[in-house]
XYZ file of C-alpha atoms in Angstrom:
699
model
C 84.941 224.914 53.497
C 85.967 228.314 54.891
C 89.512 227.836 53.615
C 88.364 226.980 50.116
C 85.890 229.895 50.060
C 88.646 232.289 51.082
C 90.967 230.893 48.433
C 88.364 231.268 45.708
C 87.913 234.899 46.685
C 91.654 235.440 46.604
C 91.969 233.830 43.182
C 89.641 236.426 41.703
C 91.906 239.304 42.733
C 94.218 240.820 40.085
C 97.417 240.136 42.021
C 100.169 238.726 39.853
C 102.202 236.042 41.546
C 100.087 235.868 44.668
C 97.239 234.634 42.467
C 99.482 231.948 41.052
C 100.590 230.800 44.489
C 97.090 230.622 45.857
C 96.010 228.619 42.857
C 98.328 225.776 43.710
C 97.400 226.155 47.365
C 93.778 225.741 46.270
C 94.723 222.614 44.309
C 96.508 221.064 47.258
C 94.151 221.768 50.120
C 90.547 222.015 48.974
C 88.316 218.908 49.057
C 88.583 216.487 46.157
C 85.034 217.100 44.967
C 86.012 220.700 44.255
C 89.359 220.545 42.516
C 91.147 217.265 42.507
C 91.544 213.606 42.957
C 89.665 212.004 45.779
C 92.801 210.041 46.667
C 95.163 213.032 46.825
C 97.209 213.106 50.013
C 100.108 215.243 51.202
C 102.407 214.566 54.147
C 105.482 216.343 55.458
C 108.617 214.803 56.887
C 109.012 215.447 60.600
C 111.593 213.040 62.033
C 114.507 215.343 61.263
C 115.235 219.051 61.192
C 113.822 219.563 57.694
C 110.059 219.452 57.174
C 109.350 218.836 53.479
C 105.827 218.442 52.120
C 105.438 215.497 49.736
C 102.317 214.534 47.775
C 101.212 211.327 46.091
C 100.748 213.131 42.781
C 104.300 214.149 42.029
C 104.836 217.425 43.870
C 107.110 218.540 46.695
C 106.431 221.638 48.772
C 103.033 222.830 49.914
C 102.519 225.965 47.840
C 101.859 227.589 51.255
C 98.760 225.421 51.712
C 97.849 225.774 55.361
C 100.667 228.251 56.035
C 101.838 229.134 58.669
C 100.747 225.972 60.489
C 101.814 223.652 57.645
C 105.418 223.750 56.365
C 106.524 223.612 52.741
C 110.252 222.993 53.183
C 111.070 224.383 56.609
C 114.568 224.306 58.096
C 115.411 224.345 60.944
C 112.239 222.723 62.192
C 110.027 225.254 63.948
C 111.947 228.268 62.587
C 109.385 229.257 59.909
C 112.330 229.664 57.494
C 111.091 228.145 54.225
C 113.193 226.889 51.335
C 110.836 226.159 48.454
C 107.361 226.997 47.234
C 106.519 224.053 44.968
C 108.420 221.498 42.915
C 108.067 218.235 41.075
C 109.583 215.572 38.875
C 110.004 216.203 35.116
C 110.068 213.277 32.667
C 110.961 213.648 29.010
C 111.738 211.553 25.957
C 111.136 211.110 22.243
C 108.388 208.800 21.045
C 106.047 208.339 18.139
C 102.744 210.204 18.103
C 100.401 209.795 15.119
C 103.269 208.565 12.956
C 105.657 211.362 13.958
C 108.525 211.210 16.421
C 108.492 214.155 18.797
C 109.798 215.192 22.233
C 107.239 214.820 25.010
C 107.580 215.982 28.601
C 105.341 215.221 31.568
C 105.736 217.563 34.535
C 104.753 217.194 38.176
C 104.776 220.961 38.721
C 105.643 224.153 36.844
C 105.758 227.907 37.391
C 102.176 228.646 36.365
C 100.875 232.011 35.128
C 97.198 231.533 35.917
C 94.874 229.285 37.841
C 92.364 227.082 36.098
C 90.834 223.635 36.467
C 93.286 220.909 35.587
C 96.157 223.348 36.181
C 98.381 222.965 33.129
C 101.788 221.588 34.036
C 100.532 219.547 36.997
C 100.259 216.430 34.870
C 100.870 213.519 37.239
C 97.891 211.902 38.896
C 97.244 209.086 41.321
C 94.619 206.436 40.865
C 91.626 206.479 43.191
C 92.721 203.296 44.956
C 96.281 204.447 45.685
C 97.112 206.080 48.977
C 100.388 207.338 50.368
C 102.053 204.805 52.684
C 104.253 205.688 55.649
C 106.945 203.322 56.963
C 109.641 203.562 59.613
C 112.781 201.635 60.518
C 112.424 202.864 64.098
C 111.106 199.929 66.097
C 109.251 202.295 68.439
C 107.365 204.026 65.630
C 103.713 203.097 64.989
C 104.752 202.780 61.307
C 107.592 200.349 61.992
C 108.166 197.637 59.414
C 111.312 195.695 58.470
C 110.671 196.839 54.899
C 111.364 200.477 55.798
C 114.501 202.123 54.440
C 114.745 205.142 56.755
C 113.243 206.429 59.961
C 110.431 207.938 57.886
C 109.552 206.648 54.423
C 106.687 207.943 52.325
C 105.680 205.751 49.375
C 103.450 207.071 46.592
C 102.400 205.895 43.137
C 101.301 208.094 40.261
C 101.119 208.101 36.475
C 101.320 210.511 33.569
C 98.814 208.502 31.509
C 95.647 210.340 32.553
C 94.439 213.268 30.510
C 91.682 213.778 33.034
C 91.969 214.027 36.823
C 90.573 210.772 38.204
C 87.488 211.587 40.206
C 84.562 209.295 40.785
C 82.083 212.169 40.592
C 83.473 214.812 38.234
C 86.670 214.140 36.233
C 88.284 217.229 34.680
C 90.739 217.663 31.851
C 94.390 218.378 32.614
C 94.955 221.251 30.234
C 97.717 221.019 27.611
C 98.448 217.385 28.515
C 97.547 216.052 25.068
C 100.282 213.437 24.643
C 101.351 211.567 27.808
C 104.570 209.569 27.585
C 102.916 206.532 29.137
C 104.729 206.235 32.463
C 104.053 204.791 35.882
C 106.133 206.174 38.754
C 106.713 204.955 42.286
C 108.250 207.599 44.498
C 109.798 206.812 47.865
C 111.121 209.500 50.190
C 113.599 208.785 52.969
C 114.340 210.926 56.032
C 116.448 210.465 59.169
C 116.744 212.121 62.565
C 120.518 211.654 62.866
C 122.187 215.031 63.477
C 124.488 214.555 60.464
C 121.576 213.575 58.200
C 118.579 215.518 59.507
C 118.694 218.301 56.912
C 118.057 216.349 53.727
C 115.319 214.180 52.252
C 116.092 211.592 49.575
C 113.581 211.206 46.733
C 113.768 207.913 44.843
C 111.801 207.610 41.585
C 111.274 204.250 39.865
C 109.861 204.972 36.425
C 108.343 202.322 34.140
C 107.170 202.532 30.536
C 103.571 201.259 30.603
C 102.845 202.299 27.009
C 103.158 200.186 23.870
C 105.762 202.514 22.340
C 109.532 202.793 22.730
C 110.728 205.988 24.417
C 114.122 207.175 23.192
C 116.510 209.747 24.664
C 114.770 209.526 28.021
C 115.680 212.169 30.635
C 114.496 212.836 34.167
C 114.857 215.966 36.302
C 113.801 217.498 39.586
C 112.416 221.020 39.220
C 111.561 223.416 42.017
C 110.732 227.026 42.700
C 113.257 227.477 45.498
C 112.773 230.438 47.836
C 114.727 231.011 51.064
C 112.755 233.362 53.309
C 111.811 233.687 56.973
C 108.020 233.720 56.808
C 107.766 235.062 60.358
C 109.078 238.374 59.054
C 108.209 238.234 55.359
C 104.840 236.645 54.650
C 104.485 234.760 51.337
C 102.953 236.769 48.515
C 103.949 239.461 46.052
C 107.009 239.753 43.866
C 109.206 241.113 46.691
C 108.922 237.818 48.546
C 110.105 235.738 45.576
C 112.669 238.074 43.946
C 115.483 237.876 46.496
C 117.077 234.602 45.422
C 120.671 234.185 44.381
C 121.553 230.886 42.718
C 124.465 228.624 41.960
C 125.492 225.140 40.887
C 128.400 222.801 41.650
C 129.356 220.462 38.805
C 131.365 218.078 40.970
C 128.459 217.627 43.402
C 125.734 217.543 40.702
C 123.822 220.153 42.690
C 121.862 223.389 42.160
C 121.075 225.757 45.021
C 119.501 229.036 46.122
C 120.125 231.505 48.948
C 118.793 234.897 50.013
C 120.843 237.432 48.073
C 118.915 240.553 49.067
C 119.745 241.772 52.561
C 121.806 239.198 54.403
C 119.489 238.824 57.386
C 120.736 236.248 59.877
C 117.250 234.723 60.022
C 117.581 233.544 56.394
C 121.267 232.744 56.516
C 121.123 229.471 54.605
C 120.779 227.434 51.430
C 118.200 225.310 49.650
C 119.554 222.744 47.193
C 118.599 219.946 44.798
C 121.186 217.203 44.225
C 121.320 214.261 41.832
C 122.528 211.237 43.808
C 122.473 208.551 41.154
C 120.559 206.659 38.486
C 120.005 203.091 37.347
C 121.286 202.446 34.765
C 124.074 204.867 35.743
C 124.690 208.058 33.823
C 127.535 210.498 34.319
C 125.610 213.371 32.791
C 124.039 216.048 34.964
C 122.402 219.172 33.553
C 121.819 222.461 35.356
C 119.105 224.980 34.614
C 117.637 228.155 36.084
C 115.131 230.485 34.481
C 113.165 233.591 35.400
C 109.596 233.182 36.575
C 107.296 233.222 33.524
C 109.904 235.072 31.485
C 109.619 235.162 27.674
C 112.339 237.697 26.816
C 116.036 238.275 27.419
C 118.879 235.777 27.277
C 117.653 232.347 26.102
C 118.734 230.573 29.304
C 116.512 232.896 31.381
C 113.296 232.147 29.464
C 110.635 229.889 30.930
C 109.996 226.822 28.713
C 106.466 227.028 27.356
C 106.001 223.755 25.469
C 107.283 220.167 25.393
C 110.046 220.924 22.933
C 111.415 223.751 25.105
C 111.062 221.678 28.258
C 112.913 218.771 26.667
C 115.788 221.062 25.717
C 116.024 222.082 29.365
C 116.056 218.460 30.521
C 118.786 217.487 28.061
C 121.238 220.424 28.280
C 122.701 222.937 30.723
C 121.488 226.505 30.154
C 120.610 225.650 26.533
C 124.334 225.366 25.811
C 125.152 228.839 27.141
C 128.446 229.907 28.730
C 128.299 228.316 32.202
C 131.051 230.554 33.620
C 129.317 233.734 32.500
C 125.919 232.523 33.660
C 127.338 231.542 37.075
C 128.172 235.205 37.718
C 124.753 236.431 36.609
C 123.034 233.987 38.973
C 124.385 235.906 41.989
C 122.037 238.842 41.410
C 118.731 238.700 43.341
C 115.862 237.437 41.217
C 112.895 235.069 41.046
C 114.172 231.899 39.376
C 113.258 228.260 38.984
C 115.949 225.604 39.433
C 116.330 222.137 37.909
C 118.885 219.326 37.998
C 118.433 216.550 35.413
C 120.086 213.427 34.036
C 120.130 211.372 30.834
C 119.939 210.162 28.184
C 119.083 206.614 29.196
C 119.020 203.618 26.839
C 115.769 203.237 24.887
C 112.919 202.608 27.291
C 111.027 199.689 25.760
C 107.496 198.786 26.881
C 107.791 197.357 30.394
C 111.325 198.709 30.954
C 112.204 200.765 34.024
C 114.839 203.237 35.110
C 115.533 204.760 38.511
C 116.599 208.293 39.432
C 117.420 209.469 42.948
C 117.640 213.066 44.148
C 118.053 214.854 47.464
C 116.398 218.026 48.741
C 118.863 219.688 51.103
C 118.780 222.678 53.456
C 121.790 224.029 55.335
C 122.923 227.146 57.135
C 125.785 229.237 55.831
C 129.166 228.593 57.398
C 130.146 232.217 57.559
C 128.799 235.680 56.783
C 125.166 235.945 55.765
C 125.955 237.970 52.662
C 127.573 236.505 49.591
C 128.097 232.985 48.319
C 131.650 231.756 48.610
C 132.912 228.187 48.919
C 133.587 228.617 52.644
C 129.985 229.747 53.198
C 128.803 226.552 51.501
C 130.789 224.307 53.847
C 127.757 223.049 55.807
C 125.864 222.561 52.544
C 128.758 220.540 51.122
C 128.878 218.377 54.270
C 125.138 217.710 53.909
C 125.545 216.741 50.248
C 128.368 214.377 51.237
C 126.149 212.616 53.770
C 123.244 212.439 51.320
C 125.566 210.859 48.754
C 126.965 208.514 51.390
C 123.440 207.413 52.280
C 122.741 206.627 48.615
C 126.070 204.822 48.142
C 125.387 202.677 51.220
C 127.751 199.714 51.430
C 129.547 201.005 48.311
C 131.836 202.976 50.577
C 134.123 204.327 47.850
C 131.203 205.187 45.570
C 132.564 203.410 42.489
C 129.361 201.498 41.770
C 130.619 198.045 42.737
C 130.939 196.107 45.982
C 134.690 195.780 46.414
C 136.572 193.420 48.752
C 136.481 194.810 52.272
C 133.189 196.625 51.788
C 130.335 195.145 53.889
C 128.051 192.666 52.147
C 125.054 193.692 54.222
C 122.497 191.500 52.441
C 124.824 188.569 51.835
C 124.195 188.596 48.074
C 127.310 190.317 46.806
C 125.321 193.400 45.779
C 125.410 197.008 46.944
C 122.983 197.792 49.768
C 121.959 201.404 49.313
C 120.411 203.947 51.681
C 122.590 203.015 54.630
C 124.071 205.394 57.152
C 126.222 204.629 60.171
C 123.582 204.919 62.862
C 123.989 206.473 66.281
C 122.445 204.568 69.170
C 118.669 204.647 69.217
C 117.130 207.674 70.948
C 115.769 206.874 74.397
C 112.078 207.210 75.136
C 111.670 210.333 77.260
C 108.951 211.459 79.664
C 108.881 214.955 81.165
C 106.873 215.886 84.251
C 106.672 219.625 85.065
C 105.682 220.751 88.552
C 106.116 223.769 90.825
C 109.545 225.274 89.953
C 110.714 221.824 88.874
C 111.057 219.673 85.748
C 111.644 215.950 86.213
C 113.052 214.053 83.270
C 112.761 210.268 82.837
C 114.202 208.039 80.098
C 114.555 204.341 79.339
C 117.634 202.249 78.467
C 116.670 201.167 74.917
C 119.826 202.682 73.329
C 122.099 200.382 75.314
C 121.233 197.336 73.215
C 121.414 199.013 69.779
C 123.811 197.700 67.112
C 125.135 199.433 64.013
C 123.979 197.950 60.711
C 127.384 198.355 59.046
C 129.481 196.815 61.843
C 126.908 194.726 63.754
C 128.461 196.007 66.979
C 126.882 197.644 69.993
C 127.808 201.296 69.800
C 126.351 202.785 73.000
C 128.689 204.917 75.074
C 126.461 207.204 77.149
C 123.697 209.802 77.484
C 123.697 213.576 77.160
C 121.002 215.804 78.631
C 120.151 219.207 77.141
C 117.995 222.084 78.314
C 117.186 225.598 77.218
C 117.410 228.524 79.628
C 114.947 231.241 80.672
C 115.127 233.935 78.036
C 115.008 231.317 75.290
C 111.277 231.138 75.915
C 110.356 232.181 72.387
C 112.506 229.450 70.879
C 112.780 226.182 72.860
C 114.036 224.433 69.702
C 117.321 222.569 69.389
C 119.090 225.846 68.535
C 118.462 226.982 72.122
C 119.502 223.748 73.871
C 122.722 223.606 75.878
C 124.429 220.535 77.333
C 123.759 220.328 81.082
C 124.748 216.759 81.969
C 126.551 213.715 80.567
C 126.598 210.137 81.829
C 128.871 207.636 80.082
C 130.318 204.206 80.617
C 133.410 203.767 82.735
C 136.022 202.875 80.138
C 138.769 204.666 78.298
C 136.357 206.855 76.330
C 134.658 210.090 77.344
C 134.263 211.446 80.854
C 133.967 208.034 82.544
C 131.299 209.294 84.921
C 129.364 206.047 84.942
C 125.592 205.860 84.529
C 124.587 205.687 88.191
C 124.409 209.466 88.500
C 121.042 209.346 86.726
C 120.024 205.695 87.198
C 116.983 205.025 89.385
C 118.252 202.891 92.290
C 116.672 201.264 95.332
C 117.870 201.686 98.921
C 120.523 199.015 98.304
C 121.948 200.816 95.292
C 120.465 198.355 92.822
C 118.663 199.377 89.590
C 114.955 199.922 90.287
C 113.189 200.986 87.064
C 109.734 202.499 87.479
C 106.544 202.986 85.486
C 104.630 206.265 85.568
C 100.830 206.562 85.668
C 99.129 205.861 82.320
C 102.462 204.818 80.790
C 103.654 201.278 80.027
C 107.294 202.298 79.469
C 109.811 201.186 82.074
C 112.056 204.138 82.922
C 115.585 203.492 84.169
C 116.929 207.034 84.543
C 115.764 210.231 86.206
C 117.121 213.770 86.390
C 115.485 216.711 88.147
C 115.876 220.403 87.344
C 115.078 222.453 90.437
C 114.629 226.216 90.718
C 113.347 226.593 87.174
C 110.898 229.466 86.666
C 107.165 228.840 86.592
C 105.384 229.940 83.440
C 108.481 229.815 81.253
C 108.801 227.362 78.379
C 111.853 225.104 78.543
C 113.118 222.728 75.904
C 114.632 219.505 77.257
C 116.111 216.523 75.422
C 118.124 213.354 76.060
C 120.425 211.827 73.454
C 122.481 208.663 73.300
C 125.977 208.736 71.841
C 128.504 206.232 70.599
C 132.251 205.888 70.682
C 134.231 206.137 67.469
C 134.857 202.894 65.556
C 138.295 203.802 64.245
C 138.962 200.409 62.673
C 135.761 200.698 60.644
C 136.341 204.371 59.857
C 133.169 205.409 61.704
C 133.321 208.532 63.900
C 131.434 208.989 67.156
C 127.760 209.746 66.626
C 124.932 211.116 68.697
C 121.217 210.512 68.326
C 118.975 213.417 67.420
C 117.918 215.955 70.008
C 114.774 216.408 67.931
C 113.590 212.871 68.587
C 113.341 213.374 72.340
C 112.824 217.152 72.460
C 110.029 218.072 74.860
C 108.642 221.485 75.713
C 107.805 221.804 79.400
C 106.312 224.704 81.344
C 106.759 224.341 85.092
C 103.985 225.550 87.368
C 101.721 224.542 90.186
C 99.989 221.194 89.921
C 96.216 220.966 90.096
C 94.894 221.511 93.624
C 92.739 218.868 95.261
C 89.686 221.121 95.331
C 87.685 222.579 98.203
C 89.779 224.175 100.940
C 92.958 222.671 99.468
C 92.664 225.119 96.579
C 94.509 227.772 98.551
C 96.598 230.675 97.321
C 94.974 230.890 93.928
C 96.544 233.819 92.160
C 97.934 235.464 89.034
C 101.459 236.149 87.824
C 103.046 238.402 86.845
C 101.059 240.754 89.064
C 101.157 243.588 88.316
C 101.461 242.753 84.632
C 103.417 245.282 82.576
C 102.785 245.129 78.839
C 105.602 243.543 76.851
C 106.674 241.202 79.594
C 109.915 239.382 78.807
C 108.139 236.262 77.551
C 105.663 238.177 75.359
C 105.809 238.160 71.598
C 105.531 241.276 69.474
C 101.784 241.271 68.855
C 98.809 242.072 71.058
C 97.720 238.432 70.870
C 101.142 237.108 71.851
C 100.905 238.142 75.505
C 99.997 236.061 78.496
C 99.464 235.970 82.220
C 99.038 232.832 84.320
C 96.374 231.837 86.843
C 97.886 229.322 89.283
C 96.884 226.804 91.943
C 93.706 226.041 90.003
C 91.550 222.986 90.779
C 91.770 220.258 88.138
C 88.360 221.213 86.713
C 87.542 224.840 87.235
C 86.194 228.003 85.658
C 88.006 231.341 85.868
C 85.825 234.442 85.422
C 87.502 237.855 85.034
C 85.569 241.001 85.985
C 86.058 244.707 85.454
C 86.018 246.950 88.570
C 82.367 247.669 87.731
C 81.548 243.966 87.919
C 81.143 243.337 84.199
C 82.396 239.959 82.919
C 85.531 240.505 80.857
C 86.354 236.882 79.970
C 85.683 233.304 81.069
C 88.262 230.509 80.981
C 87.341 226.837 81.372
C 90.208 224.811 82.794
C 90.699 221.042 82.580
C 94.081 219.863 83.826
C 93.817 216.599 81.864
C 93.646 218.290 78.453
C 94.769 221.910 78.716
C 98.085 222.895 77.102
C 97.489 226.520 76.106
C 97.063 225.869 72.374
C 94.035 228.181 72.213
C 96.315 231.206 72.711
C 98.239 233.081 70.045
C 101.441 232.896 72.109
C 101.490 229.103 71.961
C 100.583 229.068 68.273
C 103.630 231.256 67.588
C 106.201 229.909 70.030
C 105.186 226.318 70.789
C 104.194 223.350 68.665
C 101.209 221.782 70.423
C 103.317 219.243 72.326
C 104.071 221.512 75.280
C 103.476 220.002 78.714
C 101.954 221.921 81.637
C 101.811 220.993 85.304
C 98.004 220.991 85.429
C 97.229 223.753 87.916
C 97.872 226.758 85.686
C 95.956 228.419 82.860
C 97.258 231.166 80.560
C 95.260 234.126 79.296
C 96.219 236.546 76.519
C 94.419 239.561 78.048
C 91.924 239.582 75.184
C 88.326 240.000 76.300
C 85.452 237.809 75.225
C 84.475 240.742 72.997
C 87.855 240.413 71.210
C 89.311 243.590 72.708
C 92.712 244.084 74.298
C 92.528 244.643 78.036
C 93.027 248.244 79.164
C 95.133 249.458 82.097
C 93.381 248.922 85.398
C 92.579 246.698 88.358
C 90.633 243.517 87.582
C 88.909 240.943 89.743
C 88.673 237.215 89.140
C 86.744 234.303 90.589
C 87.769 230.633 90.383
C 84.926 228.115 90.684
C 85.816 224.505 91.500
C 83.589 222.518 89.119
C 84.186 219.212 90.926
C 84.188 220.011 94.637
C 82.351 223.336 94.603
C 83.483 226.564 96.197
C 84.735 229.844 94.790
C 88.008 231.685 95.400
C 88.448 235.397 94.629
C 91.424 237.560 93.750
C 92.598 240.601 91.845
C 95.409 241.654 89.512
C 96.711 244.839 87.935
C 97.438 245.543 84.258
C 99.818 248.392 83.415
C 100.194 249.658 79.839
């Protein structure tokens, strides 16, 4: 309730766009009995490097709901670089209303000018019984099912037929939604962890006419308020945050995109894009549109469509018929624009008829200087669009819409099997055990039996091990990982090191897989990193890679580092208690403010207490004997997530050795610790006994 109360207060302020943003945030996050449907759910993709929020009522992006903990369209994962605010599907056609034929458009999201119940423009709703479903093609996922298309599917159903938000207790009118088209929509999103496909999400919409009227000139589009900003440095809110976008479109790729056109900071050196992948029945038409946020003046193509007729014109034409070459140049100037890619017209949609439209949301870094927008800078974006299109085309390898001789008949029915990608070997299951100046890495051999769906051949060639280095402590994402070891089969491919360098063997040199405590997985490989630094966060990952299948035209692939990425912090293990709890201490000691691992803020600092008993209490005293702070330590559950440092530079999955506890030097009275000498006492809550010590803080 605190979140909703704060949002309500914010909505009453006279801020211009910030008020708009918070309104949608309020719609997405507050409890259903306040503002929405009791079956509303939102989930974000997290198997790949792009984290896109998807709802079961037709929107993409979070509207900053729960920011900074909850992403909207973050890429790379963990970077806090966002790529869109809110978006949604647009559906338009011409049908009879009260004896007159008129264009009608139903929108999943729009650029709103004010916040009110029913939020005009958010016109798609889900029925009370419908919930978002998650599926996975990964056999090790708890959501595994043979029906899954990708490593992470979300399936949602919604309609445009409701004029009131379904709510068992208090339905409310959706303002300005007087004439629904009469459509039922099933949306499925697909995401992968593969390194060549981890920066896009496919959105598949199956749209059915559930009305009793024929819908002519039907069009469908994906609209979004794209915004490419690093929210660690520029918090959402205010016109300055949203007015830095440069835009563009590529006819041949059927794609619209945005980038930061303001200052060229490396931290926002990338693109956000919407791409039309295909439709059923097929249509060659693709329309491009951008317009200024809530703009009613200026060139016609810059104006925000205010009614169904204006929205339909956007869906069914590019820039209202304006000069595309001239407009392309104007889009390079920084501004706050919406973007839409659309397709149509489709044949008349009779009652019961369906069409399908498939889009991709793509994020990519620039392949070159951070300023500007040239073709070379869009190279990584173009590669991503190629893979997204290849995933959609599936077994239709030449993309001509038919299954030709020589193309794989995956389902044995002579029809195209879509949403297929050449898969790298499965990622191994990884376990990381940190200890005193050591990280031990274990993994299983599951990738060695994997087969590729397009060739039905085993593709495994070897394993690669990655680790970040001290000094990358504030990152520990895949951008900081470096290759430290490779083990591959002895053949004519790769380094030919063999696998025994990491395989767990008995005294006779035979494989001897092991199980770890509280873990049913059988681990076949082990690698130890010695002389790592206690208290530093390391990222570690193991991937499996394949050899190229030249005859099938498939290059060598590698599984995702993200899938197995673990954050480990070496340190002392929990002491046995009593007299065995020796050498309890603090590091760094003395502590100098702005230690190398500290963040920029007062609450992003830390020191470590070490050699703690498994269950203990640390009490910090001033020289006068006053209690400064008390820390309760439980080795079984503690991972530092109560500190600001971990909230900023970790993700909640970090693993500690068990005998260390971090403190941010903030007193129990919420004050920053001053320079001085401090005492501490460690009480063993299981075995009894108290150990004393001291440390120095220098500012």
